[in-house]
PDB file of C-alpha atoms and ligand atoms in Angstrom:
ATOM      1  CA  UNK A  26      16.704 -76.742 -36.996  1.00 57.00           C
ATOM      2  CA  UNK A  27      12.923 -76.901 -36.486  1.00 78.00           C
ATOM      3  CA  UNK A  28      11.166 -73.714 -34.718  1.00 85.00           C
ATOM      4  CA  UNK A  29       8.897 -73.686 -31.787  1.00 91.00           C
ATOM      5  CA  UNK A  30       5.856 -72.176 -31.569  1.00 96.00           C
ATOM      6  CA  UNK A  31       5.359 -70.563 -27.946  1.00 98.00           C
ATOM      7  CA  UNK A  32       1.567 -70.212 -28.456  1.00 98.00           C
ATOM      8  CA  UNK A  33       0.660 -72.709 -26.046  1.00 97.00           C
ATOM      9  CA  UNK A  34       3.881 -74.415 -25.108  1.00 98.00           C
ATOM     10  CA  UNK A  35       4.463 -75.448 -21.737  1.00 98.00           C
ATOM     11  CA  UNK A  36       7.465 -72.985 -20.298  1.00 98.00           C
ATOM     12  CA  UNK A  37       9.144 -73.020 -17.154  1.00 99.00           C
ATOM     13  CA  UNK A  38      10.526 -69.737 -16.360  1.00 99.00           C
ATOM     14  CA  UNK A  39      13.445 -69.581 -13.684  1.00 98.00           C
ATOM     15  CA  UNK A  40      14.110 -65.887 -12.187  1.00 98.00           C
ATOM     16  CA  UNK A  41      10.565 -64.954 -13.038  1.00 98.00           C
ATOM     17  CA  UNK A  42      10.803 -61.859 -10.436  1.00 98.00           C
ATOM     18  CA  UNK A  43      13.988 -60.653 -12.125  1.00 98.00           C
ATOM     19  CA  UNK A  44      14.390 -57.483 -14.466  1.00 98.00           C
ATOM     20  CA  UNK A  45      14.805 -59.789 -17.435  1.00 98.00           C
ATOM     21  CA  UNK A  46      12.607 -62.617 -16.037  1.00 98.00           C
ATOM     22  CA  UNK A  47       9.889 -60.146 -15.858  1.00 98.00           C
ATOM     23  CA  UNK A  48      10.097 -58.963 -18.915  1.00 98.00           C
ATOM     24  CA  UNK A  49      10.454 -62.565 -20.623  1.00 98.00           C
ATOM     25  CA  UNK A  50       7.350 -63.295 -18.488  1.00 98.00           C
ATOM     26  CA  UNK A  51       5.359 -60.625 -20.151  1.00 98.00           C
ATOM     27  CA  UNK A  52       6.535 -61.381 -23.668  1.00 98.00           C
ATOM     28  CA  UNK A  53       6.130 -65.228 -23.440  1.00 98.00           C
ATOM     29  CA  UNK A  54       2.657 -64.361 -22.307  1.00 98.00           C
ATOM     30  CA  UNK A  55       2.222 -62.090 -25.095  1.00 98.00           C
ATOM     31  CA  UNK A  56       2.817 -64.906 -27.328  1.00 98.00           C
ATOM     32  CA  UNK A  57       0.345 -67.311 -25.446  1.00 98.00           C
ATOM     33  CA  UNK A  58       2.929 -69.451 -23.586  1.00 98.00           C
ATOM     34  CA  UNK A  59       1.780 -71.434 -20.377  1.00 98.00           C
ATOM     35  CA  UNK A  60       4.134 -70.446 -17.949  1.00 98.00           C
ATOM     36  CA  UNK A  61       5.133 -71.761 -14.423  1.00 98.00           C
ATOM     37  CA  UNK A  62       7.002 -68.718 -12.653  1.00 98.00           C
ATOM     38  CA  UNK A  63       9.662 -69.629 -10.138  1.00 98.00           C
ATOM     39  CA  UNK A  64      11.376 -66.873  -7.952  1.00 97.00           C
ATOM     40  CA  UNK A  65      12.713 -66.953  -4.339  1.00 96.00           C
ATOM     41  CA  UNK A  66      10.725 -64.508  -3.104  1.00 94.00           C
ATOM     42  CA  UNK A  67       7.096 -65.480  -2.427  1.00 96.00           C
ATOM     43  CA  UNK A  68       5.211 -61.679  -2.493  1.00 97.00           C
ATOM     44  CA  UNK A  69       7.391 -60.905  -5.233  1.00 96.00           C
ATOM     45  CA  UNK A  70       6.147 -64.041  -6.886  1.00 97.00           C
ATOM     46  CA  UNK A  71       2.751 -62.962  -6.048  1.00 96.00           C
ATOM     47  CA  UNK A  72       2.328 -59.192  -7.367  1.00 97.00           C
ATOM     48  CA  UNK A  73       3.971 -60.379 -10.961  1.00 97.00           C
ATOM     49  CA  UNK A  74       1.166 -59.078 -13.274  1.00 97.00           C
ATOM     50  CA  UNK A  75       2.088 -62.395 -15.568  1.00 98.00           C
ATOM     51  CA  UNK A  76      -0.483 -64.593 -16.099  1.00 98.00           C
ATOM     52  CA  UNK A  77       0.881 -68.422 -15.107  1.00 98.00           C
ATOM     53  CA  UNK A  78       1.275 -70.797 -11.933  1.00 98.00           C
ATOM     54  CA  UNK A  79       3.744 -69.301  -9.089  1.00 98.00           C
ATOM     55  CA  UNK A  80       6.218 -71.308  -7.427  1.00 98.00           C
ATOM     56  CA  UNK A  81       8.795 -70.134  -4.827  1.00 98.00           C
ATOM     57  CA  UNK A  82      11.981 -71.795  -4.152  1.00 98.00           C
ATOM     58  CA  UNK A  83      15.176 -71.579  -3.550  1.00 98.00           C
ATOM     59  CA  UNK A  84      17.201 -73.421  -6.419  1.00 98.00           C
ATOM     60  CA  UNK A  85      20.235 -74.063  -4.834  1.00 98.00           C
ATOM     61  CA  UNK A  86      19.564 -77.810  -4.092  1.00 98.00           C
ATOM     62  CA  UNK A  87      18.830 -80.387  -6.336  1.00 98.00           C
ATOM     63  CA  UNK A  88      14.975 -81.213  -4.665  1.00 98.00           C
ATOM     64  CA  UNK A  89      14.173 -77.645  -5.848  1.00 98.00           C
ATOM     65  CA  UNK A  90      15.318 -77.943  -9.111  1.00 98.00           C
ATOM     66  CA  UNK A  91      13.611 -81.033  -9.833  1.00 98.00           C
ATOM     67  CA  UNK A  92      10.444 -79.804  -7.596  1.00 98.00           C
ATOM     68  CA  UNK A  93      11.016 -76.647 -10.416  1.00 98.00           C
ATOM     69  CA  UNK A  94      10.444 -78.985 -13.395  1.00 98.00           C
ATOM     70  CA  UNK A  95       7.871 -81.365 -12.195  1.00 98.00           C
ATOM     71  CA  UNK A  96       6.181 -78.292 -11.278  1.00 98.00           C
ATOM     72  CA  UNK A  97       5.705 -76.784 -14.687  1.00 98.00           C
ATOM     73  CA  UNK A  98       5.143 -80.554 -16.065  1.00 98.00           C
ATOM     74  CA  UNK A  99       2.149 -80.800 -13.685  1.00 98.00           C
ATOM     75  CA  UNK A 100       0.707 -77.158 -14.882  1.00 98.00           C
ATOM     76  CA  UNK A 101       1.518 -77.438 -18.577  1.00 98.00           C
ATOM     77  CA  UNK A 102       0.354 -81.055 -19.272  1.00 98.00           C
ATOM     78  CA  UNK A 103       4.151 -81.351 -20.665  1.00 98.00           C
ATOM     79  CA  UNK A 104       7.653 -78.958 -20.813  1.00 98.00           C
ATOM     80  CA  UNK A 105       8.553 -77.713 -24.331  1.00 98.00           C
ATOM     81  CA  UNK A 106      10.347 -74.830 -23.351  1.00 98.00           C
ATOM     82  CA  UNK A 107      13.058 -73.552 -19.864  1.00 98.00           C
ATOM     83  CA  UNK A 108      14.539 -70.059 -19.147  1.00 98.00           C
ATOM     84  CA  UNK A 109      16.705 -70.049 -16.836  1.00 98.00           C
ATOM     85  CA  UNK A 110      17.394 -66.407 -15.982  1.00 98.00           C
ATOM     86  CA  UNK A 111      18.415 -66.640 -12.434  1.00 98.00           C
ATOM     87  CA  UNK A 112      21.565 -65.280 -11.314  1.00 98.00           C
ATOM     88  CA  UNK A 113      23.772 -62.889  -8.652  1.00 98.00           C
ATOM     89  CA  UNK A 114      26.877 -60.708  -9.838  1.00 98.00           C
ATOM     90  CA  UNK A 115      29.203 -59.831  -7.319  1.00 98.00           C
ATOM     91  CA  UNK A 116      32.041 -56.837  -8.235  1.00 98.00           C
ATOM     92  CA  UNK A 117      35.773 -56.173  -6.855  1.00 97.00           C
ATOM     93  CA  UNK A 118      39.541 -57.742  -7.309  1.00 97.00           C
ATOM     94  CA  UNK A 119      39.607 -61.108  -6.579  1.00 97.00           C
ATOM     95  CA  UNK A 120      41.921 -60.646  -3.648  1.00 97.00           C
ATOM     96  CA  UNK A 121      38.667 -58.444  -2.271  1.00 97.00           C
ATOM     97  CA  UNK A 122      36.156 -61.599  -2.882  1.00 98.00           C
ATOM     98  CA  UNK A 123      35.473 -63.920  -0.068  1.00 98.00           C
ATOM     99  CA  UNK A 124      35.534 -67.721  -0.593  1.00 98.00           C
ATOM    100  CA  UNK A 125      31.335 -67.718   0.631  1.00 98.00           C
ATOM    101  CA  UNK A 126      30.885 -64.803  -2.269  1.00 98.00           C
ATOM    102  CA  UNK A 127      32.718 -66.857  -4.633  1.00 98.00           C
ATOM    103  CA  UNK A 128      30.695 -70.425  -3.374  1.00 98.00           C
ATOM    104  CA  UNK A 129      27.528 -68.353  -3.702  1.00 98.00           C
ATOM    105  CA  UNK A 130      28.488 -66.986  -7.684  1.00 98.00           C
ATOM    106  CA  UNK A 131      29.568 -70.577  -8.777  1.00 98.00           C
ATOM    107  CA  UNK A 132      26.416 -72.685  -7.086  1.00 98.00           C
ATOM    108  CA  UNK A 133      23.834 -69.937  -8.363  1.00 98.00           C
ATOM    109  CA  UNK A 134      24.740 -68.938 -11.734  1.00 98.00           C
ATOM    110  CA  UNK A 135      26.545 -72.256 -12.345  1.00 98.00           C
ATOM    111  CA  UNK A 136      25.420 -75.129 -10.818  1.00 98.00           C
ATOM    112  CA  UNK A 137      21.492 -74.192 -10.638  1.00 98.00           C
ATOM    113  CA  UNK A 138      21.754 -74.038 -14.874  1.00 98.00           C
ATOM    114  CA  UNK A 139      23.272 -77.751 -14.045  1.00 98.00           C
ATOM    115  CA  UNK A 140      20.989 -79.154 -11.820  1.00 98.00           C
ATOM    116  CA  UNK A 141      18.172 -77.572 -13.930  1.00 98.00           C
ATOM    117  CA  UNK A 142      19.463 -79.492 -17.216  1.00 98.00           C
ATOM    118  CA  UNK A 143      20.118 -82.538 -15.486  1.00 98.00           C
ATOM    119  CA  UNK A 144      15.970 -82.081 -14.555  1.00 98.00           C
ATOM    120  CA  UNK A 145      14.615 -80.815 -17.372  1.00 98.00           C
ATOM    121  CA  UNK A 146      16.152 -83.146 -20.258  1.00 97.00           C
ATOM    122  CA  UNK A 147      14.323 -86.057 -19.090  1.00 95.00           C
ATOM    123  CA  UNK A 148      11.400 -84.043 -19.104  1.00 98.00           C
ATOM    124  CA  UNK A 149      11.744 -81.892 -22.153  1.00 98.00           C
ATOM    125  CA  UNK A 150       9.200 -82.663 -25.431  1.00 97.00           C
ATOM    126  CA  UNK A 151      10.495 -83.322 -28.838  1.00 96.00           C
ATOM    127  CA  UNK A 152      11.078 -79.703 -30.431  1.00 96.00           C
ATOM    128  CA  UNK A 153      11.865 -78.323 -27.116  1.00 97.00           C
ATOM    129  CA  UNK A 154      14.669 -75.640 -25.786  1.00 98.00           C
ATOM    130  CA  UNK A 155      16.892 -75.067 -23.116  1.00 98.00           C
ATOM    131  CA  UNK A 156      17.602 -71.235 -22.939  1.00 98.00           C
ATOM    132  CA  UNK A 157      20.501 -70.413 -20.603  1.00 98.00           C
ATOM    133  CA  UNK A 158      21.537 -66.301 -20.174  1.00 98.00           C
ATOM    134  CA  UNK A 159      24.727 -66.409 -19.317  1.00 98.00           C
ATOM    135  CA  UNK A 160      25.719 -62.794 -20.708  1.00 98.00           C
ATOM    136  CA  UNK A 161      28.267 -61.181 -23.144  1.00 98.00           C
ATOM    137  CA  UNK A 162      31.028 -61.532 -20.152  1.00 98.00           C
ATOM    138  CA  UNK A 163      31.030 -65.369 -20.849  1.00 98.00           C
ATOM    139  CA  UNK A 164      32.692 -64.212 -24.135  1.00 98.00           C
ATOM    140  CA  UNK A 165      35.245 -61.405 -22.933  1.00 97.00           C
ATOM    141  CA  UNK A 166      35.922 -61.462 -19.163  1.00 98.00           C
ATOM    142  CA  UNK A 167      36.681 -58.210 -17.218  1.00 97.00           C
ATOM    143  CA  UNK A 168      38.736 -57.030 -14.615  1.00 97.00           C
ATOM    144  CA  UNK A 169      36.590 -56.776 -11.449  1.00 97.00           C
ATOM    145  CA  UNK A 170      34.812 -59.391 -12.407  1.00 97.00           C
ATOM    146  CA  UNK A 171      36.593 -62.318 -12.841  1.00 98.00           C
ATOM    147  CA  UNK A 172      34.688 -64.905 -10.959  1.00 98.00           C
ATOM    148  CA  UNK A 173      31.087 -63.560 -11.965  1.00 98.00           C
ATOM    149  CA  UNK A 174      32.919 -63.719 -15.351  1.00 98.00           C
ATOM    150  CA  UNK A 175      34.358 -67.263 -14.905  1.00 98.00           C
ATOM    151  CA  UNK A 176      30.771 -68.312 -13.562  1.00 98.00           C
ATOM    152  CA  UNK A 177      28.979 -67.164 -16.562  1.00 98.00           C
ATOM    153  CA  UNK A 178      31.801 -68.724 -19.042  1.00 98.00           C
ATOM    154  CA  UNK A 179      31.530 -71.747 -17.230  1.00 98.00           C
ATOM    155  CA  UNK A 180      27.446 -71.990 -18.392  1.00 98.00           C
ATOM    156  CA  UNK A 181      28.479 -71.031 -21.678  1.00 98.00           C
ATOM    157  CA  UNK A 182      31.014 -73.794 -21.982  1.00 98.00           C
ATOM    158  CA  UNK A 183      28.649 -75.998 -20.642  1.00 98.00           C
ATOM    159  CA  UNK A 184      26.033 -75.212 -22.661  1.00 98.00           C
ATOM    160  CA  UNK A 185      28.054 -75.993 -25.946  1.00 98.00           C
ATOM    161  CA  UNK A 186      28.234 -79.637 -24.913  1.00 98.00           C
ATOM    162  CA  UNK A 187      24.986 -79.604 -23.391  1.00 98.00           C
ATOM    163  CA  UNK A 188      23.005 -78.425 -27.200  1.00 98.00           C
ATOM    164  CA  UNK A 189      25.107 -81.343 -28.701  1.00 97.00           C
ATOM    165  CA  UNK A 190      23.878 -84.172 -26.192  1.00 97.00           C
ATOM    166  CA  UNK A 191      20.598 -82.456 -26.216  1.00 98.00           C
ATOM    167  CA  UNK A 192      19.886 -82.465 -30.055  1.00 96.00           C
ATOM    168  CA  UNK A 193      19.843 -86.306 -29.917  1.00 94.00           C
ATOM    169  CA  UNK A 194      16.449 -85.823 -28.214  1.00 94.00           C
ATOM    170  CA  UNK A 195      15.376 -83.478 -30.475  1.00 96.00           C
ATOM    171  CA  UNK A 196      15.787 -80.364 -28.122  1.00 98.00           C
ATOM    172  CA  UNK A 197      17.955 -77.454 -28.959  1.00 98.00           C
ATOM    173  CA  UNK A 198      20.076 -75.360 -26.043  1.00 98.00           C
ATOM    174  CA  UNK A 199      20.277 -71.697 -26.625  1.00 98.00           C
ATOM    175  CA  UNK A 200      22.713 -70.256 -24.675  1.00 98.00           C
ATOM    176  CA  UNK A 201      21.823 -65.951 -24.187  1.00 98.00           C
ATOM    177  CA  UNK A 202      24.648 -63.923 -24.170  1.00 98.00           C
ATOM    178  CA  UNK A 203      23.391 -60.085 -23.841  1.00 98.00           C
ATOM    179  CA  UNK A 204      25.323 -57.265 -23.035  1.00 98.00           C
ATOM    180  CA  UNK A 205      24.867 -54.630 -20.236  1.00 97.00           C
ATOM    181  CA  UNK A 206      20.536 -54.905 -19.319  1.00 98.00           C
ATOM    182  CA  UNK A 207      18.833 -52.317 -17.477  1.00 98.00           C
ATOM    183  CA  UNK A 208      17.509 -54.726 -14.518  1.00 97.00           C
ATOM    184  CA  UNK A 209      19.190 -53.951 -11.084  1.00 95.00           C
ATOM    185  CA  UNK A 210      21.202 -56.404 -10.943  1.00 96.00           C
ATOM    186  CA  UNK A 211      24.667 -54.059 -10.466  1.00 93.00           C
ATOM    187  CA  UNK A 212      22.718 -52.664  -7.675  1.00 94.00           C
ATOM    188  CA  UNK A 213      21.716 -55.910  -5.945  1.00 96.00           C
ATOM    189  CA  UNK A 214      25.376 -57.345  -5.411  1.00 97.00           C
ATOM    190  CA  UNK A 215      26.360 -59.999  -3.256  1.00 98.00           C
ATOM    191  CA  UNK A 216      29.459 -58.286  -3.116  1.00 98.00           C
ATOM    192  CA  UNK A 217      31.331 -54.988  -3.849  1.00 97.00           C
ATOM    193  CA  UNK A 218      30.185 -52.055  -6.199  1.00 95.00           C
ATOM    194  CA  UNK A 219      29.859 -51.789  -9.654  1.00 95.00           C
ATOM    195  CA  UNK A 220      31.719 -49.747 -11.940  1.00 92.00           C
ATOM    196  CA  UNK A 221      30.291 -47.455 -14.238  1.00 91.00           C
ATOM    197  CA  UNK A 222      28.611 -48.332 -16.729  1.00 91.00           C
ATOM    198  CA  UNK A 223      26.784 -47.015 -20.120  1.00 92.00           C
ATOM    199  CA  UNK A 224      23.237 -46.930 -20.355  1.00 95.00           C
ATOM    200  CA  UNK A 225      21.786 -51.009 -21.179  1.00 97.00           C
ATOM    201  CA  UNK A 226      19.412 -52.419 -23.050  1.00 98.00           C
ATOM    202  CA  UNK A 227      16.140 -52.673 -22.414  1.00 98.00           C
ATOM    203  CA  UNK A 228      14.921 -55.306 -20.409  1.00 98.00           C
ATOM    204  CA  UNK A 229      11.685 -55.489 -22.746  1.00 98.00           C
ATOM    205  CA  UNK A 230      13.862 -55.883 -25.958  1.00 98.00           C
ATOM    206  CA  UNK A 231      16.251 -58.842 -24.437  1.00 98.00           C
ATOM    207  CA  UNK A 232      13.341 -60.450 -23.735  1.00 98.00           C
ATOM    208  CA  UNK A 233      11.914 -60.279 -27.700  1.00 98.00           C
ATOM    209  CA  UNK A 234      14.886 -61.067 -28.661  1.00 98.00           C
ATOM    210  CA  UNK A 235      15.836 -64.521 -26.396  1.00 98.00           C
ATOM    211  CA  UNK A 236      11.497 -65.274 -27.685  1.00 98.00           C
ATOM    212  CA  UNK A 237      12.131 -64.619 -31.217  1.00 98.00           C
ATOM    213  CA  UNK A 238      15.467 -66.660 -31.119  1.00 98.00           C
ATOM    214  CA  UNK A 239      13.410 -69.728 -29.162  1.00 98.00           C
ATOM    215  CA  UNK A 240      10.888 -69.525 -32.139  1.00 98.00           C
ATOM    216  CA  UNK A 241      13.043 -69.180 -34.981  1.00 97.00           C
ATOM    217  CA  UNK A 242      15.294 -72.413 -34.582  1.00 96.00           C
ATOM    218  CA  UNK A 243      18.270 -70.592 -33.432  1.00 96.00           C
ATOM    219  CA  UNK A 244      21.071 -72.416 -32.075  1.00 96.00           C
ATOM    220  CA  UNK A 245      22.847 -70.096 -30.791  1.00 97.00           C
ATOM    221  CA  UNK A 246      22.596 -65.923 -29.277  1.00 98.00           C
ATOM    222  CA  UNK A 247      25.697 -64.695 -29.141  1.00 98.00           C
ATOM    223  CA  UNK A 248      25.962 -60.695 -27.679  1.00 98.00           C
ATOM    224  CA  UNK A 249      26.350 -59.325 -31.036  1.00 98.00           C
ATOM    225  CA  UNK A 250      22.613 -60.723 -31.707  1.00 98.00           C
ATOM    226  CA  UNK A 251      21.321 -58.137 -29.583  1.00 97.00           C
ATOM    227  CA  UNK A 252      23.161 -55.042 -31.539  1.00 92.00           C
ATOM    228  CA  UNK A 253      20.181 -52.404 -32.099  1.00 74.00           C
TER     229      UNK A 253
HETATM  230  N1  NAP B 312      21.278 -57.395 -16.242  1.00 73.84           N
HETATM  231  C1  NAP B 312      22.312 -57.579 -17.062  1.00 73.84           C
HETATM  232  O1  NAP B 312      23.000 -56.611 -17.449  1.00 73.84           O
HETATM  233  C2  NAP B 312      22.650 -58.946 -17.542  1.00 73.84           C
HETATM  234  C3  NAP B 312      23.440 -59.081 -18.700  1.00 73.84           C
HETATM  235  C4  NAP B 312      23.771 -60.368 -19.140  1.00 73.84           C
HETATM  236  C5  NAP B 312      23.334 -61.471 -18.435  1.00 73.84           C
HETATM  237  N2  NAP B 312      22.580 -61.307 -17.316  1.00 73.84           N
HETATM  238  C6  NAP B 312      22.150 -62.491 -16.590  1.00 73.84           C
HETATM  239  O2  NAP B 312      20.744 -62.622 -16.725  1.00 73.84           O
HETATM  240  C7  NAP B 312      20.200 -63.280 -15.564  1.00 73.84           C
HETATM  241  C8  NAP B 312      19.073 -62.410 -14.980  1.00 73.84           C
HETATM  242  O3  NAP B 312      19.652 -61.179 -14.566  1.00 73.84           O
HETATM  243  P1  NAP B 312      18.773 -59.930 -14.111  1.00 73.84           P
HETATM  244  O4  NAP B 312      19.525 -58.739 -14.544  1.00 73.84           O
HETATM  245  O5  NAP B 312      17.370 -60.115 -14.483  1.00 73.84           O
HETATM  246  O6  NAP B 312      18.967 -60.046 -12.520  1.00 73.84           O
HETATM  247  P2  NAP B 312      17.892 -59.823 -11.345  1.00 73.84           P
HETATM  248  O7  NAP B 312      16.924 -58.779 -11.741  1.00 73.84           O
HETATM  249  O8  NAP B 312      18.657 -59.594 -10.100  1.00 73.84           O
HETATM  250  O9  NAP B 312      17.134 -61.226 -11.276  1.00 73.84           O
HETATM  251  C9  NAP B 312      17.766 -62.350 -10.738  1.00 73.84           C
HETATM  252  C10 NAP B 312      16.740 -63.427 -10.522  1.00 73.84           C
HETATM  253  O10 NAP B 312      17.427 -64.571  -9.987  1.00 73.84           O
HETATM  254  C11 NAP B 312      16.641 -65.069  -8.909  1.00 73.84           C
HETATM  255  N3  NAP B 312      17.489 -65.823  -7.976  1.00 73.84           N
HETATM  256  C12 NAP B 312      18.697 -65.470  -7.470  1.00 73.84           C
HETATM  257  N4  NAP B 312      19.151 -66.436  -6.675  1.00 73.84           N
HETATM  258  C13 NAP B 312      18.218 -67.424  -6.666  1.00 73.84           C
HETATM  259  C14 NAP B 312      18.099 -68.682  -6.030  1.00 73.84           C
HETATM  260  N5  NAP B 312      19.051 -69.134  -5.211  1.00 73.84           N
HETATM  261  N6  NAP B 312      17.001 -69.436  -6.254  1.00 73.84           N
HETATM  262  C15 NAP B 312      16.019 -68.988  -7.093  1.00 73.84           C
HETATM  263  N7  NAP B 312      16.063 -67.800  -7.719  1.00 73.84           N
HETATM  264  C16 NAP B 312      17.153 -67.024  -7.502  1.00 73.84           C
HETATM  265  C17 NAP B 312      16.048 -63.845  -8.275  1.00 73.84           C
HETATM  266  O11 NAP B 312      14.947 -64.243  -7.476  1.00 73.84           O
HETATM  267  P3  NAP B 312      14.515 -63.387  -6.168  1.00 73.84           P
HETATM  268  O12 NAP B 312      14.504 -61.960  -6.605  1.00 73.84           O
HETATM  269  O13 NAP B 312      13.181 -63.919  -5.835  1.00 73.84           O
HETATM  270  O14 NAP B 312      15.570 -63.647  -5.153  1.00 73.84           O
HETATM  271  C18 NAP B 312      15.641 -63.065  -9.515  1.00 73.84           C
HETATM  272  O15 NAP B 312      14.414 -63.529  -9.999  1.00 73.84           O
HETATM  273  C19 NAP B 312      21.385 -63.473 -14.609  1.00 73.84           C
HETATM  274  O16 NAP B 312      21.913 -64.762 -14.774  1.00 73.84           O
HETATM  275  C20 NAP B 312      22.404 -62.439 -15.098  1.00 73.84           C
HETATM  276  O17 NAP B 312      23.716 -62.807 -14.779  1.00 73.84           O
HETATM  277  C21 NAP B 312      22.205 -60.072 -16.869  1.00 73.84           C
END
């Protein structure tokens, strides 16, 4: 598989105020990527000390995801690379889950990855790559979190047909698959609380990781890629 250079490729970067969006904003600048930063939340958006065009919107409808891609089309000249790292966990037996919790879990970490794709590979230059993060739970589900679970091995699955339709354009689809992250995110819930857990990874070290992966030619980042 050929690499990609992210020294002045054209990235779109979804969940750009995130704990892992953040930190994949700082490295992809690091490496000289032009980014376009999307995040819900406009101030948020705003303060990110990441060099790049903001955008704020609300990705659960299709106009924003393709408003999303011909944004970072119109800033970068062209789109050679997408992170998606946009997402919402929600924690509790399914029997404690309400059907809005469980829409809200599906269209966000599910169909927003969808929409996105069905944007971007129109879009997407020769060499280019799709990186989805769905998370080491798309590989083992857990008790507690069987619909976050199913949501994120739903993007996973997808994803696997998604790199083999996409490599007939020449782009590869990376789908990120990291364990436990210190971001928040248990702590920002839709729904319920979250067990205890060990002490993640860090944020900063995901994010080399998913950037060394997009420049190496990887095809693929399973959890046990991000063993330190
Ligand atoms: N942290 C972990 O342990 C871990 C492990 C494996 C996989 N992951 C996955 O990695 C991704 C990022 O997680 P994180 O830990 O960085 O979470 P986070 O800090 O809570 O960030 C989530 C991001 O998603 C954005 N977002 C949520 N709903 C949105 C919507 N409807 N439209 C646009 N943006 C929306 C948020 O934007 P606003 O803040 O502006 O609302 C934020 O930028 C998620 O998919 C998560 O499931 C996380």
């Amino acid at each position: 598989m050929a690499t990609t250079s992210l020294d002045g490729a054209s990235v779109l970067l979804l969940g750009a105020t995130g704990g892992l969006g953040g930190a994949l904003g700082m490295e992809l600048a690091g490496r000289g990527a032009t980014l376009t930063l999307v995040g819900r939340d406009r101030t948020r958006l705003e303060q990110l000390d990441i060099p790049g065009a903001r955008v704020a919107l609300d990705l659960r409808a299709p106009d924003a995801c393709a408003a999303a891609v011909r944004a970072a089309v119109e800033h970068g000249g062209r789109l050679d690379v997408v992170i998606n790292a946009v997402g919402v966990v929600a924690f509790g037996d399914i029997g404690s889950l309400s059907t809005d919790v469980m829409e809200e879990l599906f269209m966000t970490n599910t169909f927003i990855p969808i929409m996105i794709a069905h944007e971007a590979m129109a879009n997407l230059s020769s060499g280019g790559v799709m990186v989805n993060i769905s998370g080491v739970i798309a590989e083992q589900n857990l008790p507690g979190m069987a619909a976050y679970g199913a949501s994120k091995a739903a993007v996973r699955s997808f994803d696997e047909a998604l790199a083999r339709e996409a490599r007939r354009q020449g782009v590869r689809v990376l789908d990120a698959r990291p364990p436990h992250t210190e971001t928040g995110l248990a702590g920002r819930a839709i729904a319920g609380t979250a067990p205890k857990m060990g002490v993640g990874l860090d944020p900063a070290l995901v994010a080399r990781i998913v950037c060394d992966a997009i420049e190496s030619g990887a095809t693929d980042l399973p959890s046990g890629a991000f063993s330190v």
